[in-house]
Short mmCIF file of C-alpha atoms in Angstrom, two decimals:
data_model
loop_
_atom_site.label_atom_id
_atom_site.label_comp_id
_atom_site.label_asym_id
_atom_site.label_seq_id
_atom_site.Cartn_x
_atom_site.Cartn_y
_atom_site.Cartn_z
CA UNK A 27 12.28 107.79 9.19
CA UNK A 28 15.80 107.19 8.16
CA UNK A 29 16.38 104.23 5.86
CA UNK A 30 19.75 103.54 7.33
CA UNK A 31 18.03 102.73 10.62
CA UNK A 32 15.67 100.01 9.09
CA UNK A 33 16.59 96.40 10.26
CA UNK A 34 17.31 94.91 6.87
CA UNK A 35 18.77 91.79 8.44
CA UNK A 36 15.27 90.77 9.66
CA UNK A 37 14.15 90.26 6.07
CA UNK A 38 16.38 87.19 5.52
CA UNK A 39 16.70 85.80 9.04
CA UNK A 40 13.04 84.93 9.58
CA UNK A 41 12.78 82.62 6.51
CA UNK A 42 16.04 80.90 7.55
CA UNK A 43 14.62 80.22 11.00
CA UNK A 44 11.39 78.81 9.55
CA UNK A 45 13.30 76.47 7.20
CA UNK A 46 15.43 75.14 10.07
CA UNK A 47 12.34 74.37 12.10
CA UNK A 48 10.86 72.27 9.30
CA UNK A 49 14.12 70.37 8.87
CA UNK A 50 14.20 69.51 12.57
CA UNK A 51 10.62 68.10 12.41
CA UNK A 52 11.42 65.89 9.41
CA UNK A 53 14.49 64.44 11.12
CA UNK A 54 12.37 62.92 13.90
CA UNK A 55 10.49 60.63 11.45
CA UNK A 56 13.43 59.41 9.37
CA UNK A 57 15.34 56.11 9.76
CA UNK A 58 19.05 56.08 10.38
CA UNK A 59 21.68 53.51 11.01
CA UNK A 60 22.87 55.32 14.23
CA UNK A 61 20.76 56.45 17.21
CA UNK A 62 20.58 60.15 18.13
CA UNK A 63 22.42 61.66 21.07
CA UNK A 64 19.15 61.83 22.96
CA UNK A 65 18.58 58.09 22.50
CA UNK A 66 22.19 57.30 23.35
CA UNK A 67 21.76 59.19 26.63
CA UNK A 68 18.86 56.91 27.47
CA UNK A 69 16.10 59.49 27.25
CA UNK A 70 12.89 57.72 26.20
CA UNK A 71 10.49 60.63 26.54
CA UNK A 72 8.96 62.30 23.53
CA UNK A 73 8.52 66.05 23.57
CA UNK A 74 5.21 67.68 22.99
CA UNK A 75 6.48 69.23 19.77
CA UNK A 76 7.26 65.75 18.35
CA UNK A 77 3.79 64.45 19.26
CA UNK A 78 2.24 67.37 17.51
CA UNK A 79 4.42 67.00 14.38
CA UNK A 80 2.56 66.07 11.17
CA UNK A 81 2.61 62.44 9.92
CA UNK A 82 4.96 61.99 6.98
CA UNK A 83 3.58 60.79 3.64
CA UNK A 84 4.16 57.28 2.28
CA UNK A 85 6.50 58.66 -0.37
CA UNK A 86 8.70 60.15 2.27
CA UNK A 87 8.68 56.88 4.29
CA UNK A 88 9.59 54.91 1.18
CA UNK A 89 12.46 57.27 0.41
CA UNK A 90 13.70 56.95 3.97
CA UNK A 91 13.59 53.11 3.83
CA UNK A 92 15.38 53.10 0.51
CA UNK A 93 18.13 55.24 1.96
CA UNK A 94 18.23 52.96 5.01
CA UNK A 95 18.64 49.77 2.94
CA UNK A 96 21.28 51.47 0.85
CA UNK A 97 23.14 52.53 3.97
CA UNK A 98 22.86 49.00 5.46
CA UNK A 99 24.30 47.35 2.37
CA UNK A 100 27.08 49.88 1.99
CA UNK A 101 30.39 48.27 2.83
CA UNK A 102 28.50 45.01 3.60
CA UNK A 103 30.43 41.87 2.61
CA UNK A 104 28.07 38.89 2.21
CA UNK A 105 31.02 36.50 2.02
CA UNK A 106 31.77 36.96 5.73
CA UNK A 107 29.46 35.42 8.29
CA UNK A 108 28.26 37.41 11.32
CA UNK A 109 30.44 37.29 14.45
CA UNK A 110 33.31 35.83 12.45
CA UNK A 111 36.41 35.31 14.55
CA UNK A 112 34.43 36.07 17.73
CA UNK A 113 31.95 33.24 18.36
CA UNK A 114 30.00 30.65 16.38
CA UNK A 115 26.72 31.83 14.93
CA UNK A 116 23.52 30.23 16.16
CA UNK A 117 20.89 29.49 13.50
CA UNK A 118 17.44 28.55 14.77
CA UNK A 119 15.15 26.50 12.52
CA UNK A 120 11.47 25.61 12.49
CA UNK A 121 9.21 24.49 9.67
CA UNK A 122 5.60 24.28 8.57
CA UNK A 123 4.56 21.05 6.78
CA UNK A 124 1.76 21.80 4.35
CA UNK A 125 1.63 18.42 2.59
CA UNK A 126 3.29 15.00 2.55
CA UNK A 127 2.84 12.92 -0.55
CA UNK A 128 2.46 9.16 -0.40
CA UNK A 129 5.53 7.11 0.44
CA UNK A 130 6.81 5.23 -2.62
CA UNK A 131 7.86 1.73 -1.54
CA UNK A 132 9.46 0.85 -4.87
CA UNK A 133 11.77 3.93 -4.84
CA UNK A 134 11.99 4.10 -1.03
CA UNK A 135 11.38 7.83 -0.73
CA UNK A 136 8.71 10.34 0.23
CA UNK A 137 7.92 13.86 -0.94
CA UNK A 138 7.19 16.73 1.40
CA UNK A 139 5.94 20.28 0.75
CA UNK A 140 7.15 22.65 3.45
CA UNK A 141 8.04 26.18 4.53
CA UNK A 142 11.59 26.30 5.93
CA UNK A 143 12.12 29.11 8.42
CA UNK A 144 15.56 30.21 9.68
CA UNK A 145 16.46 32.79 12.31
CA UNK A 146 19.85 34.37 13.09
CA UNK A 147 21.36 37.67 14.20
CA UNK A 148 23.56 39.86 12.03
CA UNK A 149 24.86 42.97 13.90
CA UNK A 150 25.81 44.62 10.61
CA UNK A 151 22.09 44.97 9.80
CA UNK A 152 21.10 46.91 12.93
CA UNK A 153 19.36 50.22 12.36
CA UNK A 154 17.54 52.89 14.33
CA UNK A 155 13.80 53.32 14.00
CA UNK A 156 11.76 56.07 15.65
CA UNK A 157 9.77 55.12 18.74
CA UNK A 158 6.51 55.76 17.01
CA UNK A 159 7.27 53.37 14.13
CA UNK A 160 9.40 50.33 15.10
CA UNK A 161 8.30 47.92 12.37
CA UNK A 162 10.74 45.50 10.72
CA UNK A 163 12.05 45.85 7.21
CA UNK A 164 10.36 43.41 4.81
CA UNK A 165 12.48 42.93 1.72
CA UNK A 166 12.14 41.02 -1.54
CA UNK A 167 14.13 38.33 -3.31
CA UNK A 168 16.83 40.67 -4.66
CA UNK A 169 17.97 41.64 -1.19
CA UNK A 170 18.58 38.00 -0.26
CA UNK A 171 21.36 37.83 -2.82
CA UNK A 172 23.08 40.82 -1.19
CA UNK A 173 23.31 39.61 2.41
CA UNK A 174 24.81 36.58 4.16
CA UNK A 175 22.49 33.56 4.60
CA UNK A 176 23.27 30.11 6.09
CA UNK A 177 24.37 27.34 3.72
CA UNK A 178 21.55 25.02 4.76
CA UNK A 179 20.89 21.85 2.80
CA UNK A 180 18.96 18.59 3.25
CA UNK A 181 21.26 15.64 3.84
CA UNK A 182 18.95 12.90 2.47
CA UNK A 183 17.32 14.85 -0.35
CA UNK A 184 17.03 13.21 -3.77
CA UNK A 185 15.62 16.21 -5.59
CA UNK A 186 14.06 19.54 -4.68
CA UNK A 187 12.69 22.66 -6.30
CA UNK A 188 11.62 26.14 -5.21
CA UNK A 189 8.18 27.56 -5.95
CA UNK A 190 7.93 30.62 -8.17
CA UNK A 191 4.20 30.97 -8.94
CA UNK A 192 3.12 33.71 -9.20
CA UNK A 193 6.36 35.08 -7.80
CA UNK A 194 9.35 33.54 -6.06
CA UNK A 195 8.23 32.29 -2.66
CA UNK A 196 10.82 33.95 -0.42
CA UNK A 197 10.41 36.10 2.67
CA UNK A 198 13.11 38.23 4.34
CA UNK A 199 12.52 40.37 7.42
CA UNK A 200 15.13 42.39 9.35
CA UNK A 201 14.41 43.67 12.84
CA UNK A 202 15.97 46.90 14.14
CA UNK A 203 18.19 44.89 16.53
CA UNK A 204 19.68 42.94 13.61
CA UNK A 205 17.58 39.74 13.92
CA UNK A 206 16.98 38.21 10.50
CA UNK A 207 14.00 36.01 9.58
CA UNK A 208 14.31 34.04 6.32
CA UNK A 209 11.52 31.81 5.01
CA UNK A 210 11.34 29.84 1.78
CA UNK A 211 8.80 27.39 0.34
CA UNK A 212 10.16 24.27 -1.31
CA UNK A 213 9.18 20.71 -2.25
CA UNK A 214 11.71 17.99 -1.47
CA UNK A 215 11.85 14.28 -2.28
CA UNK A 216 13.86 12.58 0.45
CA UNK A 217 15.16 9.05 0.78
CA UNK A 218 13.70 6.80 3.44
CA UNK A 219 15.00 3.36 4.35
CA UNK A 220 11.86 1.24 4.53
CA UNK A 221 11.71 -2.07 6.35
CA UNK A 222 9.01 -4.17 4.71
CA UNK A 223 9.23 -7.43 6.65
CA UNK A 224 5.81 -6.70 8.21
CA UNK A 225 4.19 -5.10 5.17
CA UNK A 226 1.32 -4.08 5.15
CA UNK A 227 1.22 -4.08 8.97
CA UNK A 228 4.42 -2.03 9.10
CA UNK A 229 5.30 1.17 10.95
CA UNK A 230 7.85 3.27 9.06
CA UNK A 231 10.18 5.97 10.42
CA UNK A 232 11.56 8.47 7.93
CA UNK A 233 14.12 11.15 8.75
CA UNK A 234 14.51 14.67 7.44
CA UNK A 235 18.04 15.94 8.17
CA UNK A 236 19.01 19.62 7.88
CA UNK A 237 22.72 20.40 7.96
CA UNK A 238 25.20 23.20 7.25
CA UNK A 239 27.10 22.52 4.06
CA UNK A 240 29.73 25.25 4.01
CA UNK A 241 30.43 25.87 7.69
CA UNK A 242 31.67 23.61 10.43
CA UNK A 243 30.14 23.40 13.87
CA UNK A 244 32.79 25.81 15.19
CA UNK A 245 31.45 28.49 12.83
CA UNK A 246 27.72 27.81 12.56
CA UNK A 247 25.59 25.52 14.71
CA UNK A 248 21.89 24.76 14.38
CA UNK A 249 19.18 24.69 17.04
CA UNK A 250 15.50 23.94 16.86
CA UNK A 251 13.51 27.11 17.41
CA UNK A 252 11.78 25.77 20.51
CA UNK A 253 8.75 27.60 21.74
CA UNK A 254 6.39 25.46 23.77
CA UNK A 255 6.04 21.93 22.41
CA UNK A 256 7.29 19.84 19.53
CA UNK A 257 4.29 20.78 17.42
CA UNK A 258 5.39 24.41 17.51
CA UNK A 259 8.79 23.55 16.06
CA UNK A 260 7.60 21.25 13.25
CA UNK A 261 4.01 22.22 12.65
CA UNK A 262 1.79 20.03 10.45
CA UNK A 263 -1.26 21.43 8.72
CA UNK A 264 -4.49 20.41 10.39
CA UNK A 265 -6.11 19.31 7.11
CA UNK A 266 -3.15 17.12 6.13
CA UNK A 267 -4.43 13.61 5.33
CA UNK A 268 -2.31 10.88 3.76
CA UNK A 269 -4.15 8.14 1.79
CA UNK A 270 -2.18 5.14 3.08
CA UNK A 271 -0.40 6.44 6.19
CA UNK A 272 -1.07 8.34 9.37
CA UNK A 273 1.54 10.44 11.17
CA UNK A 274 1.53 9.38 14.80
CA UNK A 275 4.72 10.96 16.17
CA UNK A 276 7.56 13.39 15.40
CA UNK A 277 10.93 13.09 17.13
CA UNK A 278 13.39 15.99 17.07
CA UNK A 279 17.12 15.66 17.48
CA UNK A 280 20.17 17.94 17.40
CA UNK A 281 23.31 16.16 16.33
CA UNK A 282 26.84 16.73 15.08
CA UNK A 283 28.04 14.73 12.07
CA UNK A 284 31.76 14.06 11.92
CA UNK A 285 33.47 14.18 8.51
CA UNK A 286 37.07 14.22 7.33
CA UNK A 287 37.08 18.00 7.18
CA UNK A 288 35.55 18.38 10.65
CA UNK A 289 32.25 18.35 12.54
CA UNK A 290 29.09 19.79 11.02
CA UNK A 291 26.00 20.73 12.98
CA UNK A 292 22.73 19.09 11.90
CA UNK A 293 19.06 18.84 12.87
CA UNK A 294 16.94 15.71 12.42
CA UNK A 295 13.16 15.32 12.43
CA UNK A 296 11.99 11.70 12.49
CA UNK A 297 8.41 11.10 11.30
CA UNK A 298 6.57 7.94 12.41
CA UNK A 299 4.08 6.65 9.83
CA UNK A 300 1.48 3.98 10.61
CA UNK A 301 0.18 2.28 7.47
CA UNK A 302 -3.58 2.25 7.00
CA UNK A 303 -4.88 -1.29 6.46
CA UNK A 304 -8.25 -0.52 4.88
CA UNK A 305 -7.00 -0.55 1.29
CA UNK A 306 -5.29 -3.93 1.65
CA UNK A 307 -8.27 -5.46 3.46
CA UNK A 308 -10.52 -4.58 0.53
CA UNK A 309 -8.08 -5.31 -2.29
CA UNK A 310 -6.09 -8.29 -0.98
CA UNK A 311 -7.14 -9.97 2.25
CA UNK A 312 -10.89 -10.34 1.79
CA UNK A 313 -10.71 -11.41 -1.92
CA UNK A 314 -8.02 -13.97 -1.10
CA UNK A 315 -10.00 -15.53 1.73
CA UNK A 316 -13.15 -15.63 -0.39
CA UNK A 317 -11.23 -17.33 -3.20
CA UNK A 318 -10.02 -20.01 -0.79
CA UNK A 319 -13.56 -20.59 0.49
CA UNK A 320 -14.88 -20.90 -3.07
CA UNK A 321 -12.28 -23.57 -3.81
CA UNK A 322 -13.80 -25.68 -1.01
CA UNK A 323 -17.10 -25.94 -2.89
CA UNK A 324 -15.55 -28.69 -4.97
CA UNK A 325 -15.67 -31.02 -1.93
CA UNK A 326 -19.47 -31.09 -2.25
CA UNK A 327 -19.47 -31.70 -6.01
CA UNK A 328 -19.64 -35.31 -7.15
CA UNK A 329 -16.38 -36.74 -8.48
CA UNK A 330 -18.42 -38.03 -11.43
CA UNK A 331 -18.35 -34.42 -12.71
CA UNK A 332 -14.69 -33.76 -13.56
CA UNK A 333 -15.35 -30.59 -15.62
CA UNK A 334 -17.03 -28.91 -12.67
CA UNK A 335 -14.39 -29.77 -10.09
CA UNK A 336 -11.35 -29.25 -12.31
CA UNK A 337 -12.71 -26.00 -13.74
CA UNK A 338 -13.43 -24.62 -10.26
CA UNK A 339 -9.96 -25.60 -9.03
CA UNK A 340 -8.07 -24.07 -11.94
CA UNK A 341 -10.14 -20.87 -11.79
CA UNK A 342 -9.40 -20.31 -8.11
CA UNK A 343 -5.69 -20.99 -8.62
CA UNK A 344 -5.48 -18.42 -11.42
CA UNK A 345 -7.44 -15.92 -9.34
CA UNK A 346 -4.99 -16.25 -6.45
CA UNK A 347 -2.04 -15.76 -8.79
CA UNK A 348 -3.63 -12.56 -10.13
CA UNK A 349 -4.27 -11.20 -6.63
CA UNK A 350 -0.69 -11.99 -5.62
CA UNK A 351 0.78 -10.19 -8.63
CA UNK A 352 -1.34 -7.08 -8.06
CA UNK A 353 -0.40 -6.95 -4.36
CA UNK A 354 3.34 -7.21 -5.06
CA UNK A 355 3.40 -4.80 -8.03
CA UNK A 356 4.15 -1.56 -6.06
CA UNK A 357 6.76 -3.20 -3.84
CA UNK A 358 10.51 -3.34 -4.41
CA UNK A 359 12.14 -6.64 -5.30
CA UNK A 360 13.62 -7.43 -1.92
CA UNK A 361 15.21 -10.73 -0.95
CA UNK A 362 13.37 -11.20 2.35
CA UNK A 363 9.80 -12.43 2.80
CA UNK A 364 7.10 -9.95 3.73
CA UNK A 365 3.99 -10.56 5.81
CA UNK A 366 1.71 -10.32 2.82
CA UNK A 367 3.84 -12.91 1.01
CA UNK A 368 3.18 -15.44 3.78
CA UNK A 369 -0.54 -14.75 3.64
CA UNK A 370 -0.80 -15.03 -0.14
CA UNK A 371 1.38 -18.14 -0.17
CA UNK A 372 -0.84 -19.77 2.43
CA UNK A 373 -3.99 -19.00 0.40
CA UNK A 374 -2.35 -20.29 -2.77
CA UNK A 375 -1.36 -23.55 -1.03
CA UNK A 376 -4.94 -24.14 0.14
CA UNK A 377 -6.38 -23.44 -3.30
CA UNK A 378 -3.84 -25.75 -4.92
CA UNK A 379 -4.50 -28.32 -2.18
CA UNK A 380 -8.21 -28.38 -3.09
CA UNK A 381 -7.24 -29.21 -6.65
CA UNK A 382 -4.83 -31.91 -5.50
CA UNK A 383 -7.53 -33.38 -3.27
CA UNK A 384 -9.65 -34.09 -6.32
CA UNK A 385 -6.66 -35.83 -7.90
CA UNK A 386 -6.56 -38.18 -4.89
CA UNK A 387 -10.31 -38.78 -5.09
CA UNK A 388 -10.07 -39.47 -8.79
CA UNK A 389 -7.23 -41.94 -8.17
CA UNK A 390 -9.38 -44.04 -5.83
CA UNK A 391 -12.32 -43.80 -8.20
CA UNK A 392 -10.18 -45.01 -11.09
CA UNK A 393 -9.11 -48.06 -9.09
CA UNK A 394 -12.75 -49.02 -8.59
CA UNK A 395 -13.52 -48.24 -12.22
CA UNK A 396 -10.71 -50.50 -13.34
CA UNK A 397 -11.99 -53.43 -11.27
CA UNK A 398 -15.48 -52.98 -12.64
CA UNK A 399 -14.17 -52.80 -16.16
CA UNK A 400 -12.35 -56.09 -15.65
CA UNK A 401 -15.58 -57.73 -14.50
CA UNK A 402 -17.45 -56.30 -17.47
CA UNK A 403 -14.78 -57.62 -19.84
CA UNK A 404 -15.03 -61.06 -18.26
CA UNK A 405 -18.78 -60.97 -18.61
CA UNK A 406 -18.51 -59.86 -22.23
CA UNK A 407 -16.30 -62.81 -23.07
CA UNK A 408 -18.87 -65.19 -21.65
CA UNK A 409 -21.65 -63.44 -23.50
CA UNK A 410 -19.68 -63.68 -26.73
CA UNK A 411 -19.25 -67.40 -26.15
CA UNK A 412 -22.96 -67.61 -25.41
CA UNK A 413 -23.63 -65.92 -28.67
CA UNK A 414 -21.54 -68.48 -30.47
CA UNK A 415 -23.55 -71.26 -28.85
CA UNK A 416 -27.03 -69.85 -29.34
CA UNK A 417 -28.67 -68.43 -32.43
CA UNK A 418 -30.97 -65.43 -32.60
CA UNK A 419 -34.07 -67.65 -32.19
CA UNK A 420 -32.79 -68.72 -28.77
CA UNK A 421 -32.21 -72.23 -30.18
CA UNK A 422 -29.21 -74.24 -29.01
CA UNK A 423 -26.37 -74.81 -31.36
CA UNK A 424 -26.87 -78.27 -32.86
CA UNK A 425 -23.09 -78.75 -32.83
CA UNK A 426 -23.09 -78.99 -29.04
CA UNK A 427 -24.32 -81.99 -27.15
CA UNK A 428 -26.58 -81.77 -24.13
CA UNK A 429 -23.77 -82.34 -21.61
CA UNK A 430 -21.72 -79.36 -22.92
CA UNK A 431 -24.74 -77.08 -22.91
CA UNK A 432 -25.55 -78.09 -19.34
CA UNK A 433 -21.99 -77.31 -18.19
CA UNK A 434 -22.04 -73.89 -19.81
CA UNK A 435 -25.33 -72.97 -18.19
CA UNK A 436 -24.10 -74.07 -14.76
CA UNK A 437 -20.95 -71.97 -15.10
CA UNK A 438 -23.03 -68.95 -16.13
CA UNK A 439 -25.31 -69.33 -13.13
CA UNK A 440 -22.36 -69.56 -10.73
CA UNK A 441 -20.81 -66.44 -12.25
CA UNK A 442 -24.11 -64.64 -11.93
CA UNK A 443 -24.33 -65.47 -8.24
CA UNK A 444 -20.83 -64.15 -7.59
CA UNK A 445 -21.57 -60.86 -9.33
CA UNK A 446 -24.89 -60.44 -7.56
CA UNK A 447 -23.41 -61.05 -4.12
CA UNK A 448 -20.67 -58.46 -4.66
CA UNK A 449 -21.89 -55.15 -3.16
CA UNK A 450 -19.59 -53.04 -5.31
CA UNK A 451 -20.84 -54.52 -8.61
CA UNK A 452 -22.47 -51.76 -10.64
CA UNK A 453 -24.28 -53.88 -13.27
CA UNK A 454 -27.17 -56.23 -12.53
CA UNK A 455 -26.85 -59.71 -13.97
CA UNK A 456 -29.55 -61.13 -16.25
CA UNK A 457 -29.86 -64.59 -17.77
CA UNK A 458 -27.34 -64.87 -20.57
CA UNK A 459 -29.92 -66.36 -22.87
CA UNK A 460 -31.73 -62.98 -22.95
CA UNK A 461 -28.60 -60.91 -23.72
CA UNK A 462 -27.00 -60.45 -27.10
CA UNK A 463 -23.91 -58.64 -28.25
CA UNK A 464 -23.88 -55.73 -30.66
CA UNK A 465 -21.77 -56.73 -33.64
CA UNK A 466 -20.46 -53.15 -34.01
CA UNK A 467 -19.43 -52.82 -30.36
CA UNK A 468 -19.34 -56.21 -28.60
CA UNK A 469 -18.44 -54.53 -25.25
CA UNK A 470 -21.84 -52.78 -24.88
CA UNK A 471 -24.73 -54.81 -23.52
CA UNK A 472 -28.00 -55.10 -25.40
CA UNK A 473 -31.09 -56.39 -23.59
CA UNK A 474 -33.64 -56.57 -26.32
CA UNK A 475 -33.51 -57.94 -29.84
CA UNK A 476 -35.99 -57.34 -32.62
CA UNK A 477 -36.13 -60.53 -34.59
CA UNK A 478 -38.10 -59.17 -37.52
CA UNK A 479 -35.94 -56.13 -38.28
CA UNK A 480 -32.68 -57.71 -37.17
CA UNK A 481 -31.77 -54.47 -35.26
CA UNK A 482 -30.90 -54.12 -31.63
CA UNK A 483 -32.11 -51.52 -29.19
CA UNK A 484 -29.51 -49.91 -26.91
CA UNK A 485 -30.65 -49.44 -23.32
CA UNK A 486 -30.39 -45.94 -21.93
CA UNK A 487 -27.76 -45.10 -19.34
CA UNK A 488 -30.46 -44.14 -16.88
CA UNK A 489 -32.02 -47.59 -17.23
CA UNK A 490 -28.63 -49.20 -16.64
CA UNK A 491 -28.07 -47.06 -13.53
CA UNK A 492 -31.60 -47.71 -12.30
CA UNK A 493 -30.99 -51.40 -12.57
CA UNK A 494 -27.73 -50.91 -10.73
CA UNK A 495 -29.46 -48.98 -7.99
CA UNK A 496 -32.00 -51.77 -7.66
CA UNK A 497 -29.27 -54.33 -7.25
CA UNK A 498 -27.52 -52.19 -4.64
CA UNK A 499 -30.71 -51.63 -2.72
CA UNK A 500 -31.31 -55.35 -2.66
CA UNK A 501 -27.83 -56.06 -1.29
CA UNK A 502 -26.82 -53.06 0.84
CA UNK A 503 -30.10 -51.18 1.39
CA UNK A 504 -30.94 -47.52 0.54
CA UNK A 505 -28.57 -44.67 1.55
CA UNK A 506 -29.77 -42.38 4.34
CA UNK A 507 -28.58 -39.23 2.49
CA UNK A 508 -26.65 -38.48 -0.67
CA UNK A 509 -22.90 -38.09 -0.54
CA UNK A 510 -22.81 -34.79 -2.46
CA UNK A 511 -24.95 -31.68 -2.75
CA UNK A 512 -24.64 -31.66 -6.52
CA UNK A 513 -24.99 -35.08 -8.14
CA UNK A 514 -26.94 -35.51 -11.39
CA UNK A 515 -28.15 -38.98 -10.37
CA UNK A 516 -28.66 -38.19 -6.67
CA UNK A 517 -25.92 -40.64 -5.64
CA UNK A 518 -22.44 -41.47 -6.73
CA UNK A 519 -22.34 -44.21 -9.36
CA UNK A 520 -18.65 -44.96 -9.79
CA UNK A 521 -17.14 -43.43 -6.63
CA UNK A 522 -15.92 -45.83 -4.03
CA UNK A 523 -16.39 -45.46 -0.32
CA UNK A 524 -12.71 -44.58 0.12
CA UNK A 525 -12.96 -41.63 -2.28
CA UNK A 526 -15.97 -40.36 -0.41
CA UNK A 527 -14.04 -40.54 2.87
CA UNK A 528 -11.32 -38.31 1.38
CA UNK A 529 -13.89 -35.67 0.44
CA UNK A 530 -15.58 -35.88 3.82
CA UNK A 531 -12.23 -35.44 5.59
CA UNK A 532 -11.34 -32.45 3.39
CA UNK A 533 -14.64 -30.73 4.19
CA UNK A 534 -13.59 -30.47 7.84
CA UNK A 535 -9.80 -30.32 7.78
CA UNK A 536 -9.41 -27.53 5.20
CA UNK A 537 -11.62 -24.90 6.93
CA UNK A 538 -10.39 -25.72 10.44
CA UNK A 539 -6.67 -25.57 9.62
CA UNK A 540 -7.12 -22.45 7.50
CA UNK A 541 -8.93 -20.66 10.35
CA UNK A 542 -6.15 -21.63 12.77
CA UNK A 543 -3.39 -20.38 10.46
CA UNK A 544 -5.23 -17.11 9.77
CA UNK A 545 -5.57 -16.51 13.51
CA UNK A 546 -1.86 -17.14 14.04
CA UNK A 547 -1.03 -14.77 11.17
CA UNK A 548 -3.01 -11.88 12.65
CA UNK A 549 -1.62 -12.49 16.13
CA UNK A 550 1.98 -12.46 14.89
CA UNK A 551 1.92 -9.66 12.32
CA UNK A 552 -0.87 -7.34 13.42
CA UNK A 553 0.42 -4.26 15.33
CA UNK A 554 -0.87 -3.07 18.66
CA UNK A 555 -3.49 -1.00 16.92
CA UNK A 556 -4.84 -1.34 13.42
CA UNK A 557 -5.49 1.94 11.58
CA UNK A 558 -8.04 1.83 8.80
#
């Protein structure tokens, strides 16, 4: 066989054909920024050779995606918005509310923890993906700094911060058709104009306004990413529970704010908060009403016990002041009157009125006490004169004649009759010849005298009151029931009938008027439904 006839060209052509075949198989699984001629022609069928091609490794897929991202960002200018000079860009927004902190009445704000999601289309980020693998590109935080994103800000935000534990909480996804999904987690403290005239029966409405800061409405406009219902646009976590409020409604609005530089597109979500009344019922309303009721106990305590009635009145007044201060502590210093102010003021007036009622009772009792003291002083003067006329042996003064002694005795008997006939007299009258005056205190009566020792025995107060009760029973008859539940001597000794009438009137008028005012308060200020 001649060597010059051997097909040497077959030695190098077969490896070249085998290498070309492998390259054509790898091309079918790679990403590219432009579709193939077959795809451009609209052919959607996959050949049998492609179905039988081996699956590429993850290293090869990663290298392909890296080349794809590099190709997408080549000649990409993030300073220019999509569709610039052609049409305004539509940015769709929805959000997930994970937590809402308590509303601070003193600072008039509320804090919300949320996931802000934005959707828009950027044709510069379109790419071709094989039919067998059409997943989106999920990129990290560094890529966000290299592409255009909307200049979204919160109009009524006081302060905000992004979360970065354990990594920065950002999400960026790019679909093959150029749709961009951008999500970020943040916590925002937003201002809320609270109206506290009906506090704590109030219903507050707080807005969250999202607006474009750097682009006017002719460049970028915002829309809510509507799906089915409002709950799909602003979704609230099912386990969200606020301690003092309950979210009852969310209102969505698309608006355009007009400024000097032009109109800006904005989105508004208005949250309706109903305040829960359970805390204030336990901490304010029930203790205040119980304090007022306790102050009424003084109407059944005898006016002869000033420490008991005055101490109870002052204690209830101080208790009401303490409750009022604790209820107003978390509230701002507003100039108008709130509902809880009217309630606490009403309770304080009733507690102070119970203390003033005892002042009126004591005034009438002092008038009676003064009259009795005048009679006692008059009687003491006569007893002192009797003492000057009689010695300790009950012998008449020899300096007086019989006619003078007879006149004195007749005057004493007439005075004794007048005192006995008076129903309000609190001291029984005894013959003046059996009464002596203590030299140390001539205004205190002494009923017995020891002649041998020369000392006098002071009668006990109980004996004096028992004698008084005997004289009253003889003139006016026994009382059917005592005036007061708590009276050391079972019946009032120095209180007049007029003072008792004041107490009896207060026992009825105070509870009845207080119940009427409380009913009016709840009718006026209570909302349609009370949430506990």
